[in-house]
Tab-separated table of C-alpha atoms in Angstrom:
chain	number	residue	atom	x	y	z
A	1	MET	CA	83.701	121.047	86.972
A	2	VAL	CA	86.338	118.910	88.324
A	3	ALA	CA	85.959	116.443	91.213
A	4	ARG	CA	88.792	119.120	93.697
A	5	GLU	CA	86.427	121.857	93.233
A	6	GLN	CA	83.556	119.636	94.299
A	7	PHE	CA	85.470	118.166	97.317
A	8	GLN	CA	86.234	122.090	98.151
A	9	MET	CA	82.645	123.365	98.400
A	10	GLU	CA	82.143	121.073	100.332
A	11	LEU	CA	85.012	121.132	102.859
A	12	ASN	CA	83.645	124.707	102.977
A	13	THR	CA	80.088	123.588	103.619
A	14	LEU	CA	81.105	121.641	105.834
A	15	LYS	CA	82.829	124.373	107.237
A	16	ALA	CA	80.031	126.542	107.940
A	17	MET	CA	77.882	124.324	109.542
A	18	ILE	CA	80.842	123.975	112.334
A	19	ILE	CA	80.180	127.878	112.230
A	20	ASP	CA	76.391	127.324	112.804
A	21	LEU	CA	76.336	124.825	115.582
A	22	ALA	CA	79.132	126.657	117.161
A	23	HIS	CA	76.969	130.288	117.393
A	24	GLY	CA	74.180	128.223	118.305
A	25	ALA	CA	75.907	126.394	121.211
A	26	GLU	CA	77.046	130.230	122.139
A	27	LYS	CA	73.754	131.605	122.328
A	28	LEU	CA	72.354	128.824	124.098
A	29	LEU	CA	75.575	128.857	126.873
A	30	TYR	CA	74.402	132.496	127.091
A	31	ASP	CA	70.380	132.156	127.120
A	32	ALA	CA	70.947	129.605	129.804
A	33	VAL	CA	72.809	131.892	132.066
A	34	GLN	CA	70.367	134.286	131.628
A	35	ALA	CA	67.262	131.983	133.205
A	36	LEU	CA	69.317	131.069	135.835
A	37	TYR	CA	70.042	134.547	137.100
A	38	THR	CA	66.121	135.961	136.702
A	39	ALA	CA	64.682	131.935	137.251
A	40	ASP	CA	63.070	132.650	134.100
A	41	ILE	CA	61.779	128.749	133.490
A	42	ASP	CA	59.978	129.542	130.023
A	43	LEU	CA	63.435	130.748	129.152
A	44	ALA	CA	65.271	127.393	130.608
A	45	LYS	CA	62.719	125.521	129.094
A	46	GLN	CA	63.028	126.738	125.153
A	47	VAL	CA	67.730	126.635	126.322
A	48	ILE	CA	66.581	122.757	126.876
A	49	ALA	CA	63.803	122.386	124.125
A	50	TYR	CA	66.728	124.306	121.705
A	51	ASP	CA	70.069	121.976	122.327
A	52	LYS	CA	67.831	119.464	120.517
A	53	GLU	CA	68.258	121.297	117.333
A	54	LEU	CA	72.183	121.135	117.861
A	55	ASP	CA	71.845	117.547	118.455
A	56	LYS	CA	70.700	117.366	114.757
A	57	LYS	CA	73.269	119.739	113.466
A	58	ASP	CA	75.939	117.222	115.588
A	59	MET	CA	74.722	114.553	113.615
A	60	GLN	CA	73.946	116.220	110.278
A	61	ILE	CA	77.625	117.511	110.039
A	62	ASN	CA	78.730	113.540	111.706
A	63	GLU	CA	76.976	111.879	108.464
A	64	ALA	CA	78.307	114.845	105.886
A	65	ALA	CA	82.125	114.410	106.943
A	66	ILE	CA	81.704	110.886	106.872
A	67	LEU	CA	80.523	110.749	103.096
A	68	LEU	CA	82.742	112.904	102.653
A	69	ILE	CA	84.957	110.569	103.553
A	70	ALA	CA	83.722	107.671	101.913
A	71	LYS	CA	83.609	109.576	98.805
A	72	GLN	CA	87.193	111.752	98.662
A	73	GLN	CA	89.218	109.247	100.405
A	74	PRO	CA	91.415	111.996	101.905
A	75	VAL	CA	94.366	112.465	102.914
A	76	ALA	CA	96.952	114.191	104.768
A	77	SER	CA	95.423	118.652	105.708
A	78	ASP	CA	92.568	117.315	104.259
A	79	LEU	CA	92.040	113.932	106.064
A	80	ARG	CA	92.816	115.511	109.551
A	81	ARG	CA	90.522	118.743	108.033
A	82	LEU	CA	87.383	116.323	107.915
A	83	ILE	CA	87.893	114.497	111.909
A	84	VAL	CA	88.525	118.331	113.207
A	85	ALA	CA	85.473	118.449	111.434
A	86	ILE	CA	84.379	115.636	113.721
A	87	ARG	CA	85.907	116.518	116.648
A	88	THR	CA	84.401	120.275	117.202
A	89	SER	CA	81.211	119.245	115.899
A	90	SER	CA	80.914	117.129	118.838
A	91	ASP	CA	83.056	119.361	121.635
A	92	LEU	CA	80.399	121.657	120.250
A	93	GLU	CA	77.698	119.534	121.151
A	94	ARG	CA	78.501	118.673	124.189
A	95	MET	CA	79.603	122.262	125.168
A	96	ALA	CA	75.932	122.838	124.237
A	97	ASP	CA	74.358	119.769	126.602
A	98	ASN	CA	76.448	121.508	129.352
A	99	ALA	CA	74.324	124.938	128.834
A	100	LYS	CA	71.195	121.911	129.024
A	101	ASN	CA	72.667	121.711	132.064
A	102	ILE	CA	72.613	125.000	133.446
A	103	ALA	CA	68.737	125.129	132.123
A	104	LYS	CA	68.240	121.994	133.815
A	105	ALA	CA	69.544	123.500	138.029
A	106	THR	CA	67.398	126.810	136.932
A	107	ILE	CA	64.153	124.395	136.420
A	108	HIS	CA	65.560	122.718	139.670
A	109	LEU	CA	65.745	125.798	141.763
A	110	GLY	CA	62.660	126.609	141.174
A	111	GLU	CA	60.955	130.231	140.230
A	112	ASN	CA	60.697	131.233	143.694
A	113	HIS	CA	64.084	129.454	145.411
A	114	GLY	CA	65.519	132.774	146.894
A	115	ILE	CA	69.042	132.469	146.805
A	116	GLU	CA	71.493	135.313	145.249
A	117	ILE	CA	73.543	133.292	142.574
A	118	HIS	CA	76.696	133.578	142.573
A	119	SER	CA	78.769	136.999	140.430
A	120	SER	CA	81.232	134.318	139.731
A	121	ILE	CA	79.045	132.563	137.604
A	122	LYS	CA	77.885	135.430	135.392
A	123	GLU	CA	82.383	136.285	135.213
A	124	MET	CA	82.596	132.177	134.332
A	125	LYS	CA	80.013	132.196	130.925
A	126	ASN	CA	81.804	135.725	130.124
A	127	VAL	CA	85.202	134.374	129.869
A	128	ALA	CA	83.671	130.948	128.150
A	129	ILE	CA	81.458	133.143	125.717
A	130	ASP	CA	85.126	134.843	124.469
A	131	MET	CA	86.246	131.375	124.233
A	132	ILE	CA	83.730	129.974	121.805
A	133	ASP	CA	84.474	133.502	120.342
A	134	LEU	CA	87.739	132.745	119.786
A	135	SER	CA	87.311	129.113	119.323
A	136	ILE	CA	85.011	129.903	116.194
A	137	LYS	CA	87.433	132.578	114.745
A	138	ALA	CA	90.039	130.309	114.865
A	139	TYR	CA	88.308	127.204	113.372
A	140	GLU	CA	87.404	129.088	110.242
A	141	ASN	CA	91.130	130.710	110.198
A	142	GLU	CA	92.460	127.418	110.722
A	143	ASP	CA	94.422	130.444	112.847
A	144	ILE	CA	96.905	128.330	115.734
A	145	THR	CA	98.204	132.145	117.827
A	146	LEU	CA	94.728	132.288	118.550
A	147	ALA	CA	93.801	128.661	118.914
A	148	ARG	CA	96.756	128.714	122.042
A	149	LYS	CA	94.798	131.659	123.461
A	150	LEU	CA	92.195	129.148	124.858
A	151	GLY	CA	94.543	126.793	126.799
A	152	GLU	CA	95.297	130.440	129.181
A	153	LEU	CA	91.120	130.792	128.792
A	154	ASP	CA	90.631	128.004	129.910
A	155	ASP	CA	92.965	127.988	133.144
A	156	HIS	CA	91.070	130.779	133.847
A	157	ILE	CA	88.105	129.343	134.272
A	158	ASP	CA	89.091	127.257	136.191
A	159	GLY	CA	90.284	128.950	138.902
A	160	MET	CA	86.802	131.315	139.322
A	161	TYR	CA	85.244	127.743	139.640
A	162	SER	CA	87.478	126.468	142.312
A	163	SER	CA	87.956	129.439	144.081
A	164	MET	CA	83.700	130.320	143.986
A	165	LEU	CA	83.623	126.246	145.438
A	166	LYS	CA	85.173	127.174	147.816
A	167	GLU	CA	82.977	129.870	148.659
A	168	LEU	CA	80.096	128.175	148.490
A	169	LEU	CA	80.939	125.149	150.600
A	170	GLU	CA	81.522	127.805	153.367
A	171	GLU	CA	77.983	128.123	152.437
A	172	THR	CA	77.482	124.985	153.236
A	173	ALA	CA	78.509	125.014	156.243
A	174	THR	CA	76.712	128.280	157.353
A	175	ASN	CA	73.303	128.043	155.649
A	176	PRO	CA	72.751	123.538	155.534
A	177	GLU	CA	69.100	124.496	154.443
A	178	LYS	CA	70.153	126.225	151.578
A	179	ILE	CA	72.897	123.393	150.504
A	180	GLN	CA	70.447	121.514	147.651
A	181	HIS	CA	70.157	125.127	146.074
A	182	ILE	CA	73.911	126.265	146.028
A	183	MET	CA	74.322	122.921	145.140
A	184	GLN	CA	73.357	122.918	142.083
A	185	MET	CA	74.630	126.541	142.072
A	186	ALA	CA	77.762	124.726	142.251
A	187	PHE	CA	76.736	122.372	139.637
A	188	SER	CA	76.243	125.909	137.468
A	189	GLY	CA	79.289	126.440	137.510
A	190	ARG	CA	80.714	123.162	136.367
A	191	TYR	CA	78.939	123.244	133.536
A	192	ILE	CA	80.843	126.234	132.602
A	193	GLU	CA	83.760	125.006	133.457
A	194	ARG	CA	83.663	121.885	131.124
A	195	PHE	CA	81.697	124.324	128.369
A	196	GLY	CA	85.937	125.795	128.774
A	197	ASP	CA	87.564	122.063	128.623
A	198	HIS	CA	85.462	121.799	125.000
A	199	ALA	CA	86.358	124.856	123.989
A	200	THR	CA	89.557	124.282	124.666
A	201	ASN	CA	89.662	120.729	122.971
A	202	ILE	CA	88.160	122.702	119.426
A	203	GLY	CA	92.189	124.902	119.948
A	204	GLU	CA	93.821	121.081	120.583
A	205	SER	CA	91.980	120.277	116.938
A	206	ILE	CA	92.786	123.405	114.673
A	207	MET	CA	96.731	123.199	116.163
A	208	TYR	CA	96.149	118.781	114.902
A	209	LEU	CA	94.649	120.442	111.961
A	210	VAL	CA	97.569	122.632	111.165
A	211	LYS	CA	100.275	121.099	112.711
A	212	GLY	CA	99.270	117.415	111.994
A	213	GLU	CA	100.759	116.343	115.583
A	214	SER	CA	98.773	116.241	118.679
A	215	PHE	CA	98.509	119.488	121.478
A	216	ASP	CA	97.201	120.009	125.144
A	217	LEU	CA	97.112	122.795	125.440
A	218	ASN	CA	96.120	122.361	129.301
A	219	GLU	CA	99.849	121.867	129.990
B	1	MET	CA	125.625	111.880	99.746
B	2	SER	CA	123.893	111.187	103.296
B	3	ILE	CA	121.140	108.483	102.936
B	4	ASN	CA	119.933	110.118	105.790
B	5	MET	CA	119.128	113.515	105.213
B	6	GLN	CA	116.759	112.586	102.548
B	7	LEU	CA	114.051	110.879	105.045
B	8	HIS	CA	111.542	112.917	107.686
B	9	VAL	CA	112.292	110.039	109.589
B	10	ASP	CA	115.298	110.899	110.993
B	11	ASN	CA	113.958	114.603	111.982
B	12	ARG	CA	111.287	112.869	114.154
B	13	ASN	CA	111.730	112.408	118.022
B	14	ALA	CA	111.720	109.036	118.443
B	15	ASN	CA	107.755	108.934	119.651
B	16	GLN	CA	107.067	109.848	116.157
B	17	LEU	CA	109.157	106.521	115.182
B	18	SER	CA	107.152	104.248	116.874
B	19	SER	CA	104.847	104.114	114.217
B	20	VAL	CA	107.301	103.373	111.128
B	21	ASP	CA	109.911	101.843	109.622
B	22	THR	CA	113.135	103.363	110.097
B	23	SER	CA	114.617	101.751	107.202
B	24	LEU	CA	118.181	101.499	109.597
B	25	ASP	CA	117.546	97.452	109.595
B	26	HIS	CA	117.378	97.883	105.737
B	27	ASN	CA	120.580	97.033	103.149
B	28	ILE	CA	120.415	99.439	100.227
B	29	VAL	CA	119.514	97.832	96.899
B	30	TYR	CA	119.927	100.350	94.816
B	31	ASP	CA	121.504	104.020	95.187
B	32	THR	CA	121.205	106.763	92.940
B	33	GLU	CA	123.842	109.469	92.835
B	34	ASP	CA	123.339	112.466	91.270
B	35	LEU	CA	121.152	110.689	88.298
B	36	ASN	CA	120.579	113.508	84.942
B	37	LEU	CA	118.781	112.015	81.970
B	38	TRP	CA	117.943	113.356	78.801
B	39	TYR	CA	115.743	112.284	76.008
B	40	GLY	CA	117.536	114.358	73.187
B	41	ASN	CA	116.930	117.796	74.615
B	42	THR	CA	114.942	117.590	76.871
B	43	HIS	CA	115.877	116.754	80.704
B	44	ALA	CA	114.047	114.490	81.820
B	45	LEU	CA	115.804	113.580	85.533
B	46	LYS	CA	117.306	116.661	86.461
B	47	SER	CA	119.470	114.818	89.594
B	48	ILE	CA	118.251	112.515	90.719
B	49	THR	CA	119.079	111.031	94.658
B	50	LEU	CA	117.770	108.236	95.553
B	51	PRO	CA	118.316	105.478	97.873
B	52	ILE	CA	116.308	101.893	97.653
B	53	TYR	CA	116.816	99.814	100.449
B	54	GLU	CA	115.899	96.160	100.369
B	55	LYS	CA	113.178	94.061	100.977
B	56	GLN	CA	110.825	97.173	100.987
B	57	VAL	CA	108.559	98.115	98.606
B	58	THR	CA	108.950	101.571	97.428
B	59	ALA	CA	106.236	103.733	95.907
B	60	ILE	CA	106.941	106.249	93.158
B	61	ILE	CA	104.011	108.388	92.582
B	62	GLY	CA	103.934	111.738	90.473
B	63	PRO	CA	102.140	113.362	87.869
B	64	SER	CA	102.325	111.653	84.460
B	65	GLY	CA	106.016	113.324	82.534
B	66	CYS	CA	107.296	113.335	86.213
B	67	GLY	CA	110.007	111.263	85.267
B	68	LYS	CA	108.564	107.924	87.290
B	69	SER	CA	108.449	105.791	84.505
B	70	THR	CA	111.876	106.636	83.141
B	71	TYR	CA	113.450	106.468	86.183
B	72	LEU	CA	112.435	103.192	86.908
B	73	LYS	CA	112.956	101.073	83.365
B	74	THR	CA	116.930	103.453	84.211
B	75	LEU	CA	116.968	101.227	86.928
B	76	ASN	CA	116.866	98.273	84.885
B	77	ARG	CA	118.279	100.375	82.010
B	78	MET	CA	115.476	99.674	79.512
B	79	VAL	CA	116.187	103.030	78.922
B	80	GLU	CA	118.463	102.966	77.118
B	81	LEU	CA	116.285	101.115	74.095
B	82	VAL	CA	115.185	104.877	73.262
B	83	PRO	CA	117.371	106.662	70.104
B	84	GLY	CA	118.909	109.678	72.149
B	85	VAL	CA	118.827	108.851	75.378
B	86	ARG	CA	121.832	109.967	77.241
B	87	THR	CA	122.599	110.071	81.511
B	88	SER	CA	125.139	111.659	83.617
B	89	GLY	CA	125.775	110.458	87.457
B	90	VAL	CA	125.474	107.580	89.026
B	91	ILE	CA	123.310	104.122	89.610
B	92	LYS	CA	124.344	101.574	92.143
B	93	TYR	CA	122.729	97.731	91.962
B	94	ARG	CA	123.887	96.847	95.147
B	95	GLY	CA	127.552	98.990	94.787
B	96	GLN	CA	128.454	98.195	91.411
B	97	SER	CA	128.138	100.818	89.008
B	98	ILE	CA	125.469	100.144	85.979
B	99	LEU	CA	125.519	102.375	84.135
B	100	ASP	CA	129.197	102.135	83.458
B	101	ARG	CA	130.373	100.901	80.001
B	102	SER	CA	131.904	97.291	81.344
B	103	PHE	CA	128.632	96.598	83.214
B	104	LYS	CA	126.774	93.574	82.287
B	105	VAL	CA	122.979	93.983	81.631
B	106	GLU	CA	122.441	90.369	80.770
B	107	GLU	CA	123.631	90.186	84.614
B	108	LEU	CA	121.148	93.043	85.628
B	109	ARG	CA	118.378	91.410	84.132
B	110	THR	CA	118.397	88.050	85.709
B	111	LYS	CA	118.521	89.906	89.026
B	112	VAL	CA	116.119	92.659	87.854
B	113	GLY	CA	112.355	91.433	87.153
B	114	MET	CA	110.389	93.553	85.319
B	115	VAL	CA	106.124	93.556	85.261
B	116	PHE	CA	104.612	96.171	83.049
B	117	GLN	CA	100.796	98.202	82.550
B	118	LYS	CA	99.571	95.530	81.105
B	119	PRO	CA	99.309	91.749	81.918
B	120	ASN	CA	101.816	89.884	78.725
B	121	PRO	CA	102.076	86.770	79.230
B	122	PHE	CA	103.627	84.847	76.183
B	123	PRO	CA	101.025	83.243	73.728
B	124	LYS	CA	102.261	79.772	74.973
B	125	SER	CA	101.081	77.132	77.317
B	126	ILE	CA	100.985	79.239	81.559
B	127	TYR	CA	103.833	76.079	82.325
B	128	ASP	CA	105.941	77.215	78.787
B	129	ASN	CA	105.582	80.594	80.124
B	130	ILE	CA	106.950	79.964	83.420
B	131	ALA	CA	109.440	77.821	82.774
B	132	TYR	CA	110.214	80.794	79.372
B	133	GLY	CA	113.105	82.135	81.490
B	134	PRO	CA	115.064	79.364	83.256
B	135	ARG	CA	114.831	77.171	79.868
B	136	ILE	CA	117.074	80.640	78.667
B	137	HIS	CA	119.188	79.847	81.893
B	138	GLY	CA	120.521	76.614	80.256
B	139	ILE	CA	117.992	74.368	82.430
B	140	LYS	CA	116.963	71.874	80.222
B	141	ASN	CA	115.358	69.180	83.109
B	142	LYS	CA	111.743	68.444	83.272
B	143	LYS	CA	111.811	67.240	86.943
B	144	ILE	CA	113.781	70.900	87.945
B	145	LEU	CA	111.711	72.713	85.455
B	146	ASP	CA	109.021	70.872	87.319
B	147	GLU	CA	109.708	72.315	90.436
B	148	ILE	CA	110.669	75.968	89.362
B	149	VAL	CA	106.929	76.289	87.805
B	150	GLU	CA	105.537	75.017	91.064
B	151	LYS	CA	107.192	77.746	93.519
B	152	SER	CA	107.214	80.603	91.269
B	153	LEU	CA	103.659	80.045	90.734
B	154	ARG	CA	102.590	79.759	94.225
B	155	GLY	CA	104.853	82.012	95.199
B	156	ALA	CA	102.568	84.561	93.001
B	157	TYR	CA	99.490	83.015	94.960
B	158	ILE	CA	97.923	81.436	91.613
B	159	TRP	CA	99.400	77.286	92.248
B	160	ASP	CA	95.367	76.793	93.436
B	161	GLU	CA	94.015	78.486	90.439
B	162	VAL	CA	96.076	76.956	87.845
B	163	LYS	CA	98.023	73.451	88.488
B	164	ASP	CA	95.387	71.235	86.888
B	165	ARG	CA	95.739	73.909	83.525
B	166	LEU	CA	99.320	74.212	83.060
B	167	LYS	CA	98.700	73.380	79.077
B	168	GLU	CA	96.714	76.047	78.505
B	169	ASN	CA	97.448	79.013	76.472
B	170	ALA	CA	97.577	81.745	79.188
B	171	TYR	CA	95.820	84.443	77.406
B	172	GLY	CA	92.595	82.174	78.149
B	173	LEU	CA	92.886	83.496	81.897
B	174	SER	CA	91.666	86.276	82.743
B	175	GLY	CA	93.478	89.486	83.320
B	176	GLY	CA	94.423	89.369	86.643
B	177	GLN	CA	95.009	86.134	86.850
B	178	GLN	CA	97.436	86.996	83.552
B	179	GLN	CA	99.454	89.706	85.975
B	180	ARG	CA	100.061	87.264	89.085
B	181	ILE	CA	101.284	84.590	85.617
B	182	CYS	CA	103.493	87.529	84.636
B	183	ILE	CA	104.624	87.892	88.231
B	184	ALA	CA	105.507	84.428	88.224
B	185	ARG	CA	107.290	83.904	85.514
B	186	CYS	CA	109.551	87.359	87.311
B	187	LEU	CA	110.041	84.680	89.398
B	188	ALA	CA	110.748	81.298	88.417
B	189	ILE	CA	114.550	83.714	87.430
B	190	GLU	CA	114.357	84.071	91.108
B	191	PRO	CA	115.265	88.064	90.942
B	192	ASP	CA	116.479	90.027	93.670
B	193	VAL	CA	114.620	92.693	92.746
B	194	ILE	CA	111.203	93.575	91.112
B	195	LEU	CA	109.818	96.537	89.784
B	196	MET	CA	105.823	97.359	89.046
B	197	ASP	CA	105.358	100.497	86.227
B	198	GLU	CA	101.541	100.501	87.295
B	199	PRO	CA	101.173	96.932	87.452
B	200	THR	CA	97.228	97.027	88.450
B	201	SER	CA	96.226	99.754	86.364
B	202	ALA	CA	94.306	97.928	83.690
B	203	LEU	CA	92.813	95.022	86.540
B	204	ASP	CA	89.302	94.907	88.217
B	205	PRO	CA	89.437	95.693	91.685
B	206	LYS	CA	89.642	92.543	92.841
B	207	SER	CA	92.276	91.845	90.545
B	208	THR	CA	93.816	94.418	91.773
B	209	LEU	CA	93.813	93.663	95.759
B	210	LYS	CA	94.878	89.719	94.998
B	211	VAL	CA	98.056	91.924	93.787
B	212	GLU	CA	98.581	94.231	96.860
B	213	GLU	CA	97.815	91.471	98.479
B	214	LEU	CA	100.820	89.719	96.693
B	215	ILE	CA	103.021	92.872	96.945
B	216	GLU	CA	102.585	92.661	100.466
B	217	LYS	CA	103.774	89.075	100.751
B	218	LEU	CA	106.442	89.679	98.480
B	219	LYS	CA	108.732	91.829	100.116
B	220	GLN	CA	109.521	89.183	102.433
B	221	ASP	CA	112.047	87.843	99.640
B	222	TYR	CA	112.631	90.857	97.323
B	223	SER	CA	112.776	94.574	96.785
B	224	ILE	CA	109.706	95.687	95.140
B	225	ILE	CA	110.108	99.343	93.519
B	226	ILE	CA	106.906	99.993	92.249
B	227	VAL	CA	105.201	103.179	90.207
B	228	THR	CA	101.445	103.662	90.572
B	229	HIS	CA	98.896	107.119	89.838
B	230	ASN	CA	96.603	105.225	92.413
B	231	MET	CA	98.115	107.150	95.224
B	232	GLN	CA	95.928	104.985	97.450
B	233	GLN	CA	97.949	101.928	96.330
B	234	ALA	CA	100.916	103.150	97.420
B	235	ALA	CA	99.426	103.955	100.484
B	236	ARG	CA	98.549	100.678	101.913
B	237	ILE	CA	101.132	99.047	100.311
B	238	SER	CA	104.391	100.355	100.399
B	239	ASP	CA	106.937	101.275	102.903
B	240	LYS	CA	109.312	104.431	101.310
B	241	THR	CA	107.113	106.990	99.088
B	242	ALA	CA	109.518	109.176	96.464
B	243	PHE	CA	107.156	112.105	95.439
B	244	PHE	CA	108.461	112.694	91.070
B	245	LEU	CA	107.484	116.157	89.447
B	246	ASN	CA	109.127	117.523	86.356
B	247	GLY	CA	111.809	115.307	86.518
B	248	GLU	CA	112.877	115.739	90.021
B	249	VAL	CA	112.233	114.217	93.409
B	250	ILE	CA	110.503	116.433	95.665
B	251	GLU	CA	109.720	115.213	98.375
B	252	TYR	CA	111.471	110.840	99.912
B	253	ALA	CA	110.060	109.683	102.659
B	254	ASP	CA	108.327	106.762	105.079
B	255	THR	CA	104.899	106.241	103.531
B	256	ASN	CA	102.892	107.114	106.594
B	257	PHE	CA	104.476	110.453	106.537
B	258	LEU	CA	103.956	111.428	102.856
B	259	PHE	CA	100.646	110.857	103.063
B	260	SER	CA	100.052	112.351	106.725
B	261	THR	CA	101.774	114.727	107.069
B	262	PRO	CA	104.129	115.926	104.136
B	263	LYS	CA	106.650	118.615	104.449
B	264	ASP	CA	106.513	120.273	100.482
B	265	ARG	CA	103.550	122.239	100.325
B	266	ARG	CA	103.801	120.333	96.395
B	267	THR	CA	103.337	117.116	97.777
B	268	GLU	CA	100.690	117.915	99.225
B	269	ASP	CA	98.596	119.694	96.976
B	270	TYR	CA	99.607	116.208	94.434
B	271	ILE	CA	98.322	113.567	96.823
B	272	THR	CA	95.103	115.828	97.815
B	273	GLY	CA	94.384	115.801	94.152
B	274	ARG	CA	95.544	119.778	93.777
B	275	PHE	CA	96.756	119.161	90.950
B	276	GLY	CA	98.071	116.188	88.901
């Protein structure tokens, strides 16, 4: 087998590892929000345990990418592809961390907190799941049209987050005894908002990979 | 001919220009316009148009048989030694048309030194290797020759390694040292341009590094054109890179651009090892 074929195979393997990590982060967010709404402490604990697995996957991706850089001394799009792999993996790991933080908030709230979880959290989660699906597709196909859409969806999440925050602040004024619980809910919203930011970063990385220039999709 | 059209840098905005040398401060040392070259019926160089700037390192890369060595040998008219060679077009060295019959090739050779793939010192002492060129040019004064030898060896950063064995045969040196002796021999005639045809391909990594460091220093005083198969080397040491393919210049750009965001798909495929 010629060196280039071997290199291409290893690049494909790396890509598959990243897509696998992305699916993991997606599942983690889904389960974390599910646990939050149903006050399911067991599920929240599973989320925290699974996040550790994803941390390991991120490290494996980094090691594989660094090894390829050392072995192949890539240039141009090959080099960008490996830099983007490292960046994307790091974004996905942070996305999983945000899901884990929602699980921690769920544990903090406990089983009998008696407050209603704001409906915006579920809506934000739905958009965040759309974003990660989109970023997986954009990454898989190196599709900059899809990548650009991530910026728009992120604006949508940001908007939902700030109006929810406003409502929650008002609620702290009327229900000061619930402030600890409301804070956990606000944090959870913030974690999803950060999740969306990292998905947007992935979009920017894909733009960089294809175009060779840096982009800011939040502009 | 519009020189600037050839360079990506001019199409970029000021922000992207910040990290690269735009050549605007550099004069052109060699200007090639629409150069064609045939070996018999083989069209080896096709309509080459290439400005080469002074006090820069210009790398020429491309797969075997792409014409890069032929082009290099055209720049000092060594290519004429091959029977059946025909050329058309213009190569100007410092404004003078070197392919004109009236142009004195001897004059060109005193201005343009060449370093080859395999170190080729003469079977003489280190001293005589360096003094060879100056002697041919009529310098007999021992003191002056001593000065030239020391200056050239220092210029090639090999003085400290050989100063106590100048009378020894150059063949006794390592390959890397021999190559630097050849570079010193080149410097002894005080050239303007140094042509290098894969100067490190026969050297071990450490000697390669020394020659690369030397090239980096030499470009302060000389214009260097280097043909190399080692793409990392081109990326490391050159300011401009020209990619040749099947006798054509496919892309000519600042090295930083050519190795990060080449414009032509064929360049990208070559530098990433998809062919060649």
